CSV table of C-alpha atoms in Angstrom, one decimal:
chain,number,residue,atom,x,y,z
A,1,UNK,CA,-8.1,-19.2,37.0
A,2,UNK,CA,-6.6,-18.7,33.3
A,3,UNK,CA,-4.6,-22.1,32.2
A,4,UNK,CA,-1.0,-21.9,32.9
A,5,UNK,CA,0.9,-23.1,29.7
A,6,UNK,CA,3.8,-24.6,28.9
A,7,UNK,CA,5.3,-22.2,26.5
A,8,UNK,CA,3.2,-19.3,24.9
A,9,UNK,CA,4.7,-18.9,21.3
A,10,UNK,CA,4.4,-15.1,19.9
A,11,UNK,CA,4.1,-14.4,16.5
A,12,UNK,CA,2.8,-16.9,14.1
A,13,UNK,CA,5.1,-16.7,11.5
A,14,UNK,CA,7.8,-19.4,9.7
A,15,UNK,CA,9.7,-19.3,13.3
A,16,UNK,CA,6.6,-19.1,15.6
A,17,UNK,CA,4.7,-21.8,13.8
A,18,UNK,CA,7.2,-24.4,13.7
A,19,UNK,CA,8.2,-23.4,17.1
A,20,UNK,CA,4.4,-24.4,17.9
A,21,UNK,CA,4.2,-27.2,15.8
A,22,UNK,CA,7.5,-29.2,17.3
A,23,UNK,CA,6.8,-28.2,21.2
A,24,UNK,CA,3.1,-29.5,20.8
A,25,UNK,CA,4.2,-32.7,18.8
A,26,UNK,CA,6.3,-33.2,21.6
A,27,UNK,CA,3.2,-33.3,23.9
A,28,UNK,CA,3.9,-30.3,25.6
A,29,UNK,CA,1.1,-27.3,26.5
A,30,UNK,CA,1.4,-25.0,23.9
A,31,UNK,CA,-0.7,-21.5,23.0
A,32,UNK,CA,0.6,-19.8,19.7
A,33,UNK,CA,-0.9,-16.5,19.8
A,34,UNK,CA,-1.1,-14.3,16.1
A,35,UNK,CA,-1.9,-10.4,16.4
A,36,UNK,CA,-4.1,-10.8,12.9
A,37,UNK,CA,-7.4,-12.4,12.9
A,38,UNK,CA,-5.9,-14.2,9.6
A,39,UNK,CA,-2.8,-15.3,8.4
A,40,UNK,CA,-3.8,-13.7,4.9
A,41,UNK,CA,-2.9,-10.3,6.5
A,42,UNK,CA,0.5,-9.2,6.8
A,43,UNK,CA,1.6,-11.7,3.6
A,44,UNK,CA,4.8,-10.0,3.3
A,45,UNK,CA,7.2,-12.4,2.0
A,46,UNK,CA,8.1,-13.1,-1.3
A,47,UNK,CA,9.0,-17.2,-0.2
A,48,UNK,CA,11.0,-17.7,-3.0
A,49,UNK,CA,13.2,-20.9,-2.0
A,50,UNK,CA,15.0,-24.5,-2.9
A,51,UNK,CA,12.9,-28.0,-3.1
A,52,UNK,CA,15.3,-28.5,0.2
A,53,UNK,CA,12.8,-27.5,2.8
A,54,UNK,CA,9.8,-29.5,1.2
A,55,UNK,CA,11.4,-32.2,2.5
A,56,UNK,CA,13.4,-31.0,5.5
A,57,UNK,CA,10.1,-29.6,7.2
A,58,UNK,CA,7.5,-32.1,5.5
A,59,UNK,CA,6.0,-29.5,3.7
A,60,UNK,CA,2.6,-30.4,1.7
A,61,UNK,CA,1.5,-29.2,-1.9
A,62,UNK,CA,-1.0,-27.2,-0.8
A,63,UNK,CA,1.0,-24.1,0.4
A,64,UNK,CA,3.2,-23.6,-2.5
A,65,UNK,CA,1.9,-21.2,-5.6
A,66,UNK,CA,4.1,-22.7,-8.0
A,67,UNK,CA,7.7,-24.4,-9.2
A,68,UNK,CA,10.1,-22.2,-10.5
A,69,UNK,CA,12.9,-23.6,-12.9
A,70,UNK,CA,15.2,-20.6,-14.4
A,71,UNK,CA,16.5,-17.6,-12.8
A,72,UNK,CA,16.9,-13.9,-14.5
A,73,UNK,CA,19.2,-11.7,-13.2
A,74,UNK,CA,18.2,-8.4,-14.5
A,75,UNK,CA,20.8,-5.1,-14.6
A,76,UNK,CA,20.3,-1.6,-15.6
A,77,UNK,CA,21.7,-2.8,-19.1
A,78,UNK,CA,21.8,-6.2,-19.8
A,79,UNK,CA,19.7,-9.6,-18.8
A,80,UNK,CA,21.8,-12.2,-17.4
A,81,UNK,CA,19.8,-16.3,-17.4
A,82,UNK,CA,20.3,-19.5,-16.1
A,83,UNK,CA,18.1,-22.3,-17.5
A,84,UNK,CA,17.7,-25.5,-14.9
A,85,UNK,CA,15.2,-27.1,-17.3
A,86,UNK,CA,13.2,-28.7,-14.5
A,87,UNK,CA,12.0,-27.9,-11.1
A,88,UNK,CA,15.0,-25.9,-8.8
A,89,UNK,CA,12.8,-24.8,-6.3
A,90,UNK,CA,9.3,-23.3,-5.5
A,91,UNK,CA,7.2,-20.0,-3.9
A,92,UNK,CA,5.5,-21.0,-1.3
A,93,UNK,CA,2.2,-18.8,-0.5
A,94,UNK,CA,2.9,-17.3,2.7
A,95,UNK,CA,-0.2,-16.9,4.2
A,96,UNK,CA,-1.2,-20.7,3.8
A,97,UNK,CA,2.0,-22.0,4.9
A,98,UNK,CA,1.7,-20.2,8.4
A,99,UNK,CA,-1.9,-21.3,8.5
A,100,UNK,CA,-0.9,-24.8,8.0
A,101,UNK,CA,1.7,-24.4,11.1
A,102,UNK,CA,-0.8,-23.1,13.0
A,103,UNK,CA,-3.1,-26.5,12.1
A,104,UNK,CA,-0.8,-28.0,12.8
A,105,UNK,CA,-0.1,-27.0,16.1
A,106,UNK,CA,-4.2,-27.9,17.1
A,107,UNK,CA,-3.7,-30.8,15.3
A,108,UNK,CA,-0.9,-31.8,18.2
A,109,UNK,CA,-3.4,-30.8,21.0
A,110,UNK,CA,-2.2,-27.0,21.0
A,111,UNK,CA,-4.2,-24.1,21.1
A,112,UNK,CA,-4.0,-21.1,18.7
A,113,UNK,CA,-5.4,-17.2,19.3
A,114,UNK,CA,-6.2,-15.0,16.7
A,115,UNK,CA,-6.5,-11.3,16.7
A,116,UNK,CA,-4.3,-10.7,19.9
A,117,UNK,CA,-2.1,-8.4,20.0
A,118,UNK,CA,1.2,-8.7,23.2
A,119,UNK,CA,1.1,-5.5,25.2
A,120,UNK,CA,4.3,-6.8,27.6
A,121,UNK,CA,5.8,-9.1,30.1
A,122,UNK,CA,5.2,-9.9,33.7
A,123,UNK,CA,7.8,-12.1,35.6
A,124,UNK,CA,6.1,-14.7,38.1
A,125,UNK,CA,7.4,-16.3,40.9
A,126,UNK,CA,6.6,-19.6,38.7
A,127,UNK,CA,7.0,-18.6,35.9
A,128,UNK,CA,6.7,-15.6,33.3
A,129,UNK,CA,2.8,-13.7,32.5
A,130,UNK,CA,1.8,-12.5,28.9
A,131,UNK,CA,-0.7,-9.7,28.6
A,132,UNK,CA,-2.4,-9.5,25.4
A,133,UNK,CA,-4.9,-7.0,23.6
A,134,UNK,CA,-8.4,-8.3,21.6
A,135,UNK,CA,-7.6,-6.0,18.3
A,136,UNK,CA,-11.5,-6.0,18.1
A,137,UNK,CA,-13.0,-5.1,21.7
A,138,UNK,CA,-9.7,-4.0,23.1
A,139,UNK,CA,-10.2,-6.2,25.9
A,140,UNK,CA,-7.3,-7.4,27.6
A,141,UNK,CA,-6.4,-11.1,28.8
A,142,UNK,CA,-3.3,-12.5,30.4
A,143,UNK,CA,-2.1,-16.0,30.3
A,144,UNK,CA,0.8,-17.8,32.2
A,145,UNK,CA,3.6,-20.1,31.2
A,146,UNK,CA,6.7,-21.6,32.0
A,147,UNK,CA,8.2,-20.0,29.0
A,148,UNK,CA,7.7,-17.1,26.6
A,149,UNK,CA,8.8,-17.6,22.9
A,150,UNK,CA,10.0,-14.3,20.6
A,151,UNK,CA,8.6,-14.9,17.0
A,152,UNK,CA,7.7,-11.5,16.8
A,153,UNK,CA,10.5,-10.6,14.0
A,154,UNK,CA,12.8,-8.0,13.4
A,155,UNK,CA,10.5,-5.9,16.1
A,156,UNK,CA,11.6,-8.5,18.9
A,157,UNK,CA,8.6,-7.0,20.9
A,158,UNK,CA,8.9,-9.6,23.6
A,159,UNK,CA,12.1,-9.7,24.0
A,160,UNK,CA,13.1,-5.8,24.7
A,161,UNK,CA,10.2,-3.6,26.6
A,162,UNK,CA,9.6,-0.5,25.1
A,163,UNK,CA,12.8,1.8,24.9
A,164,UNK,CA,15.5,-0.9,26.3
A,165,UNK,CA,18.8,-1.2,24.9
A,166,UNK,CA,19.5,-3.8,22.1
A,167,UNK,CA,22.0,-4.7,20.0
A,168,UNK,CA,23.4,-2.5,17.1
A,169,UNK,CA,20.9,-2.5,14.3
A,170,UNK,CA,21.2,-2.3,10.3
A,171,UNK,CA,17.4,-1.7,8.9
A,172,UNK,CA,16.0,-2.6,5.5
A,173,UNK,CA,12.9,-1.8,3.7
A,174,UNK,CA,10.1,-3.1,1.3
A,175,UNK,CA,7.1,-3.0,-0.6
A,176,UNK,CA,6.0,-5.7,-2.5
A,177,UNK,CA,2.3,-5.9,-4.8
A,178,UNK,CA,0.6,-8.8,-5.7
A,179,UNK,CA,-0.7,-8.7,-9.2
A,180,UNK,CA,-3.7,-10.4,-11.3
A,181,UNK,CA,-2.2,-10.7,-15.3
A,182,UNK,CA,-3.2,-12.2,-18.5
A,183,UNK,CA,-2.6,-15.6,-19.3
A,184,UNK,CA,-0.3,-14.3,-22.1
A,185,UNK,CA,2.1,-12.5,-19.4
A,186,UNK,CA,1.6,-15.0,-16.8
A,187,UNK,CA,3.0,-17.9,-19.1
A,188,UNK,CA,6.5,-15.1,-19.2
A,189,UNK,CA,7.1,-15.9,-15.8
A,190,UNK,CA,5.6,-19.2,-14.3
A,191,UNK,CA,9.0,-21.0,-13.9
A,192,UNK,CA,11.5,-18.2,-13.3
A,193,UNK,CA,12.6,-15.7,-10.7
A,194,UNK,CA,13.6,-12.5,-11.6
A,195,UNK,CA,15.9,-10.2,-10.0
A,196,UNK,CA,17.0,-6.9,-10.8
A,197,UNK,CA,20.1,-5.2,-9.8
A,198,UNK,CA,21.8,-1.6,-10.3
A,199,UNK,CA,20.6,2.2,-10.7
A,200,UNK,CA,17.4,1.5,-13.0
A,201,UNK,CA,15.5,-0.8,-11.0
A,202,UNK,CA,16.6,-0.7,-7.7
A,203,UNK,CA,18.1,1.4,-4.6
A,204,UNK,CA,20.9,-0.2,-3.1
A,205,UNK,CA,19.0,-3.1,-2.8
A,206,UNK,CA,17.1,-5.7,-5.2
A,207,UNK,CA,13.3,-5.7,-6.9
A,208,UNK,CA,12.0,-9.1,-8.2
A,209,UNK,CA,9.0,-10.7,-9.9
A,210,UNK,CA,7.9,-14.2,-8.7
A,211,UNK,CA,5.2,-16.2,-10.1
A,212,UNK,CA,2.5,-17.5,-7.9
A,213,UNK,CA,-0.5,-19.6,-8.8
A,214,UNK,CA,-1.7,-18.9,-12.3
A,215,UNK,CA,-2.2,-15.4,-13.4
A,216,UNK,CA,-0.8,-13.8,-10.2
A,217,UNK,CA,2.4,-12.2,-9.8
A,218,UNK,CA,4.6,-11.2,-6.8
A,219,UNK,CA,6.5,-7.8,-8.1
A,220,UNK,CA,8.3,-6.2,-5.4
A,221,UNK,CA,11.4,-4.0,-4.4
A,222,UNK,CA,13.7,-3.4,-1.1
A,223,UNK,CA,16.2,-1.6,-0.2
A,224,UNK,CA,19.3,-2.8,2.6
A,225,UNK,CA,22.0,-1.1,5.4
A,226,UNK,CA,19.8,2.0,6.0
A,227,UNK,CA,18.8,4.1,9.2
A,228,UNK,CA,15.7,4.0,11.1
A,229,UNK,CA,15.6,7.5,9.9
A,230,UNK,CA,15.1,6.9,6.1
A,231,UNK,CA,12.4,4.4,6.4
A,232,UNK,CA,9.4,5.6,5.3
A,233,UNK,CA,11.4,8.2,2.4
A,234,UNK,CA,12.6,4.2,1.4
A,235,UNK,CA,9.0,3.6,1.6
A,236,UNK,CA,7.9,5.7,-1.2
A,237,UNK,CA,11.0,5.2,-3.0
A,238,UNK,CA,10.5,1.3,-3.3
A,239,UNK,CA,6.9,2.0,-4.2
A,240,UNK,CA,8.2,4.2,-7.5
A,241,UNK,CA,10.8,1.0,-8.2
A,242,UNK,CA,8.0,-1.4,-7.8
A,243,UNK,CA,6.2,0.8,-10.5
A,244,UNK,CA,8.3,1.0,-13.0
A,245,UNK,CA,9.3,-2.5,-12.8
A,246,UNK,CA,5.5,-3.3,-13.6
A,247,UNK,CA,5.5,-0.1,-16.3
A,248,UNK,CA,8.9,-0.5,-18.0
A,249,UNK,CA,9.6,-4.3,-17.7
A,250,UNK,CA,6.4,-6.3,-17.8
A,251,UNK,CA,5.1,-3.4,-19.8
A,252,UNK,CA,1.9,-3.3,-18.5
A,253,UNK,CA,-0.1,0.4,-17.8
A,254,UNK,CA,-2.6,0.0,-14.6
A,255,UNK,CA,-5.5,-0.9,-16.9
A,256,UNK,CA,-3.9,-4.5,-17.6
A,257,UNK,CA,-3.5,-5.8,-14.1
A,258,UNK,CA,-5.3,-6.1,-10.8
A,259,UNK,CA,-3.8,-5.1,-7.9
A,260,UNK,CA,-4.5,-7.8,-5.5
A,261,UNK,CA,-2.6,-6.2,-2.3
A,262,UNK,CA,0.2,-4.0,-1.4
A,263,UNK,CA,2.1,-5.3,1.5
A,264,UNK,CA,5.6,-3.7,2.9
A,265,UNK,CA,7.9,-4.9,6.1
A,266,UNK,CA,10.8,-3.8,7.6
A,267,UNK,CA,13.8,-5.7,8.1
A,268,UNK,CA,16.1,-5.4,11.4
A,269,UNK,CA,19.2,-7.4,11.9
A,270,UNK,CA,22.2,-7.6,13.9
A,271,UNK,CA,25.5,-7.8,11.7
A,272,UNK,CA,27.3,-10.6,12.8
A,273,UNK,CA,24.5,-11.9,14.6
A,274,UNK,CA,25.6,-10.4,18.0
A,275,UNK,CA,21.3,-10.8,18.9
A,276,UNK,CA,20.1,-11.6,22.7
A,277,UNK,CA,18.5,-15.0,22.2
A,278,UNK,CA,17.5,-16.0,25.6
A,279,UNK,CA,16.5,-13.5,28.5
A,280,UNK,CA,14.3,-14.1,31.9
A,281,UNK,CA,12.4,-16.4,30.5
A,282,UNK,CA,12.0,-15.8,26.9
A,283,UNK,CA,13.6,-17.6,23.8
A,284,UNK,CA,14.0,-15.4,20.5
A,285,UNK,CA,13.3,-17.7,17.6
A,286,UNK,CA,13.5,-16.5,13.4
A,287,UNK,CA,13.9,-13.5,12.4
A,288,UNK,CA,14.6,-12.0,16.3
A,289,UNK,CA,17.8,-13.3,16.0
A,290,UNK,CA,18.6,-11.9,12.5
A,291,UNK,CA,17.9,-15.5,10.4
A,292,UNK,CA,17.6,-13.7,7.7
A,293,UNK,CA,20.3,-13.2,5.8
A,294,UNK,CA,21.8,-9.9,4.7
A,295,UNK,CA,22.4,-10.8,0.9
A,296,UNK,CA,19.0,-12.5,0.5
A,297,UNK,CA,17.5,-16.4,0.1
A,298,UNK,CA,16.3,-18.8,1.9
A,299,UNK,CA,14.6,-16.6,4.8
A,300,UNK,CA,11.8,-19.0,5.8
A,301,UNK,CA,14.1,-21.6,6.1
A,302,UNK,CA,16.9,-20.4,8.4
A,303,UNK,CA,14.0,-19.4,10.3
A,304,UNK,CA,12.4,-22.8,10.2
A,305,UNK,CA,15.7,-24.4,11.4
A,306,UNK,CA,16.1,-21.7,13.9
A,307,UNK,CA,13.1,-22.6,15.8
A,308,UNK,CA,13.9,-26.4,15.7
A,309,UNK,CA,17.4,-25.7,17.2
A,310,UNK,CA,15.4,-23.6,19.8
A,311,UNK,CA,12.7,-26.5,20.7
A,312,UNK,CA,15.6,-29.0,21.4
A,313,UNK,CA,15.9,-26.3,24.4
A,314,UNK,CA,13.1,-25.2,25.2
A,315,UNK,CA,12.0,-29.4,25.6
A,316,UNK,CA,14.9,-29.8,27.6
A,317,UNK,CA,13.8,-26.9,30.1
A,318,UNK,CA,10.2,-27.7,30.4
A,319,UNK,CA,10.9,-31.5,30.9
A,320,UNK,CA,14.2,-31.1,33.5
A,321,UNK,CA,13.6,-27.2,34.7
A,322,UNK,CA,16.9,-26.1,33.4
A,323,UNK,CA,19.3,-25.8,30.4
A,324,UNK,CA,21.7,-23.9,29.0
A,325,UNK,CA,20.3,-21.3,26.3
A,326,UNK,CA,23.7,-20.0,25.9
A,327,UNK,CA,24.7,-23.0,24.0
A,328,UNK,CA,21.7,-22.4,21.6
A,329,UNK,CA,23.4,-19.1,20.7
A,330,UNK,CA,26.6,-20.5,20.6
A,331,UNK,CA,25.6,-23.4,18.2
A,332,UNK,CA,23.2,-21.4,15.6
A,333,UNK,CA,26.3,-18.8,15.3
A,334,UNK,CA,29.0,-21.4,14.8
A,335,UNK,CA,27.1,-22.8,12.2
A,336,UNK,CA,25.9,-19.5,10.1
A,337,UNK,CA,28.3,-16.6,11.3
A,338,UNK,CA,31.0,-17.2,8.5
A,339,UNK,CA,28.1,-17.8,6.0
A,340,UNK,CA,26.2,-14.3,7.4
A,341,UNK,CA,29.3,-12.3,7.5
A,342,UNK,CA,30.4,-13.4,3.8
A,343,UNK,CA,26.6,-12.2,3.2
A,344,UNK,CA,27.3,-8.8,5.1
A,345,UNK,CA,30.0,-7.8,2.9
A,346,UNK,CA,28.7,-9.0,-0.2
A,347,UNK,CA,25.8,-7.2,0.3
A,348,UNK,CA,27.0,-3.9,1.4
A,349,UNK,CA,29.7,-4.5,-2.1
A,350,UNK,CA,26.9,-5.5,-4.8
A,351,UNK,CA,23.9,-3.4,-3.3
A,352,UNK,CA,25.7,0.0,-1.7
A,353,UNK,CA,29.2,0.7,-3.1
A,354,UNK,CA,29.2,-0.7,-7.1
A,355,UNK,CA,28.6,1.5,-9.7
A,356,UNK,CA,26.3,0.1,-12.2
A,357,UNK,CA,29.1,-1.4,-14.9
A,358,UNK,CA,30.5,-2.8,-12.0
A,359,UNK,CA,27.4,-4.4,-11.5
A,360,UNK,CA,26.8,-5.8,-14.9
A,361,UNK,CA,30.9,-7.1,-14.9
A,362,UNK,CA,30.3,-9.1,-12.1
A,363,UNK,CA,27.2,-10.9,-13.1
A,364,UNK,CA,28.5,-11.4,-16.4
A,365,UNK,CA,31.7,-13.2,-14.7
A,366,UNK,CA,28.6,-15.1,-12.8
A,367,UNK,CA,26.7,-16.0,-15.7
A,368,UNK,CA,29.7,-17.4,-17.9
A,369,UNK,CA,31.5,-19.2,-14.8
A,370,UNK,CA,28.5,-20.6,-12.6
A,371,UNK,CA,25.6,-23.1,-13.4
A,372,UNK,CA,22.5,-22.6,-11.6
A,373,UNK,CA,23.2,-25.0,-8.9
A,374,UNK,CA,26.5,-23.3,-8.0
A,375,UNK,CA,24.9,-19.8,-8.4
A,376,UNK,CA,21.6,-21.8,-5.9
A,377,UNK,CA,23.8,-22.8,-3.6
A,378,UNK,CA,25.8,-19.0,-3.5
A,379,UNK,CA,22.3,-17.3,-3.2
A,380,UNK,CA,20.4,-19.3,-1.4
A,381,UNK,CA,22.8,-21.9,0.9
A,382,UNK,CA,25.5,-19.0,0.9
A,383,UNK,CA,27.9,-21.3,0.4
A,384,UNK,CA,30.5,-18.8,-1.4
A,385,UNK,CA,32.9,-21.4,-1.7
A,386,UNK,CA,32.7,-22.3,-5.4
A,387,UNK,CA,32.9,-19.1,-6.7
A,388,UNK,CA,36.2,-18.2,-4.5
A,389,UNK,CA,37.4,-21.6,-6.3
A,390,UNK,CA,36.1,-20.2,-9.3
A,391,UNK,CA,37.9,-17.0,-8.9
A,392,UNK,CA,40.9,-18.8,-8.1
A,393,UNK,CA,40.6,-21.1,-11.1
A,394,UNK,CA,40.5,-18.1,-13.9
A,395,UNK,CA,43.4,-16.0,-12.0
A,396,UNK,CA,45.8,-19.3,-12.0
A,397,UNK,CA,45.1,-20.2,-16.0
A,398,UNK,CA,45.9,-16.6,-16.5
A,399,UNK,CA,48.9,-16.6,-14.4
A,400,UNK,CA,50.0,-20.3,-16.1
A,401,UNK,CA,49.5,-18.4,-19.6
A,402,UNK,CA,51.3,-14.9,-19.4
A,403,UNK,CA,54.5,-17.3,-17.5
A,404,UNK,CA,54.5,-19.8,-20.8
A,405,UNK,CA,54.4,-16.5,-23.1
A,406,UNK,CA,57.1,-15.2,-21.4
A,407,UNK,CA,59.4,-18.5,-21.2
A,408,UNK,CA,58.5,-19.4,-24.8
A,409,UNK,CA,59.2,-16.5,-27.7
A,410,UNK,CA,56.6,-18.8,-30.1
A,411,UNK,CA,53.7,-17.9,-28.6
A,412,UNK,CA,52.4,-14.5,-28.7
């Protein structure tokens, strides 16, 4: 007889792991199951974030590749920076971060499986059955559980069987390489973030280059609010921006890097977070119910936070047999679906409908009206409420002025 489990967690990324780590801390009989045989593979994330969720999530030293300080915002014409002069946030290496989820997970008393990919769902008259395939002998294994967990992503493989209905999709796309430099164009980047914005260097999306541990570089571009349809002409196209990113603005020829790896992904999100997060027996978690938001930042964390909203559930259920999964939906969109609507239409204005001077007028209003922290906490906390005050601010000292012209001849 196969173990019965408490809750089988799919999908060993940000969501997944913490998901795994939390339920097993808790003391509860946990499997975390990972399609690669190592969480080096599939790296795709550029885990550029805040010194917030170092704390928030205990995070240790050993997963981030390096502090950044300044951030570049890069357009077709002109370069755009904010100086923080000390640490405003780090990249974390992806791959090391999930493994240290997963660790921790065992380190609770869970159990973690490698190299298995989920084939589907079988309801149980206790309960709910996972079938899984060895991606080396293509054997396949089921286990049982009380509970099924989505960490799956964007696919939501657990949640929707092949060919069911979900909810309204908007896709994105990207590639991202990692790059071995010199010394000399390492030391360019090692505390800053760069972004690039308009015709030149991206696609209605963004490209970026974030330092990692010394002498590599994350350089990658992605493109937003596409259809399923365009995918793999974005994939080429993002390839070509990722290029000339490397070519035109680092200014190196493919005899003065390495190219470490080549990793792409595809996005999937609901707008206005309208996702199914709870369905005969299984609990969507991260990026299955669109944490990621449309404008950019902070991925890793909202899906962090999502899966710690979702354990408070899930506990509940596995210690009393029933809760109410509608009011885990309820509470993650009360808190983020202003936030992720703002980011919607921010999006679809900066990355599909300005022209490129539009583009450049914008982030040069940015630049002379918002410090770092206010244009942090925009990007990456989407709070949008400081530059709407901004915005307000400059439009009422130029209203105040042209009335005082008008009521006094003296001043021209």
């Amino acid at each position: 007889m196969n173990k019965v489990y408490d809750v089988i967690i799919i999908g060993g990324g940000p969501a997944g792991g913490q998901a795994a780590r939390e339920l097993s801390a808790l003391g509860h009989e946990v499997l975390l199951v990972e399609r690669y045989k190592s969480f080096e593979e599939n790296n795709f994330s550029s885990a550029g974030m805040t010194l917030a969720p170092l704390k928030e999530f205990d995070l240790p030293e050993s997963v981030i590749g390096t502090y950044w300080n300044d951030l570049i915002i890069q357009c077709t014409k002109n370069e755009f920076k904010w100086e923080g002069g000390k640490p405003k946030g780090v990249v974390l290496d992806f791959g090391r971060l999930r493994q240290f989820l997963a660790d921790e997970c065992k380190k609770n008393g869970g159990e973690v499986l490698m190299g298995h990919r989920y084939v589907k769902k079988i309801l149980t008259k206790n309960g709910i059955r996972a079938q899984f395939k060895n991606m080396d002998s293509g054997e396949l294994v089921e286990y049982d559980a009380k509970l099924l967990v989505d960490g799956t992503g964007p696919l939501r493989k657990v949640m929707f069987d092949t060919k069911e209905e979900q909810p309204e999709m908007v896709y994105g796309s990207g590639v991202e390489y990692l790059i071995k430099v010199s010394q000399e164009v390492y030391d360019r980047y090692r505390e800053t973030l760069v972004f690039f914005l308009g015709d030149k260097w991206a696609l209605k999306g963004y490209s970026w280059i974030f330092p990692m541990e010394n002498r590599v570089l994350k350089v990658g571009s992605g493109k937003i609010h596409i259809k399923s349809s365009d995918l793999e002409k974005t994939s080429i196209t993002t390839k070509k921006l990722t290029d000339k990113v490397i070519k035109e603005y680092i200014e190196l020829d493919e005899e003065s890097y390495e190219l470490l790896d080549v990793h792409g992904g595809t996005l999937r999100y609901s707008p206005s977070i309208k996702d199914v997060f709870y369905k005969d027996k299984v609990v969507a978690v991260g990026d299955a119910v669109s944490t990621v938001n449309p404008l950019g930042g902070e991925g890793i964390r909202y899906a962090m936070l999502n899966a710690s909203l979702a354990v408070e559930y899930i506990d509940k259920y596995l210690r009393e047999g029933k809760t109410n999964f509608k009011e885990y939906r309820r509470r993650w969109r009360k808190a983020h679906l202003i936030k992720w609507q703002m980011g919607e239409v921010s999006s679809r204005r900066m990355y599909d409908r300005y022209s490129d001077a539009q583009i450049e007028r914008r982030i040069q209003y940015f630049h002379s009206n918002l410090t770092l922290d206010d244009l942090i906490d925009t990007l990456f906390n989407f709070r949008f409420d400081k530059i709407i005050f901004r915005i307000f601010q400059v439009y009422y000292f130029k209203f105040r002025d042209k009335i005082i012209k008008k009521e006094d001849p003296f001043i021209r």
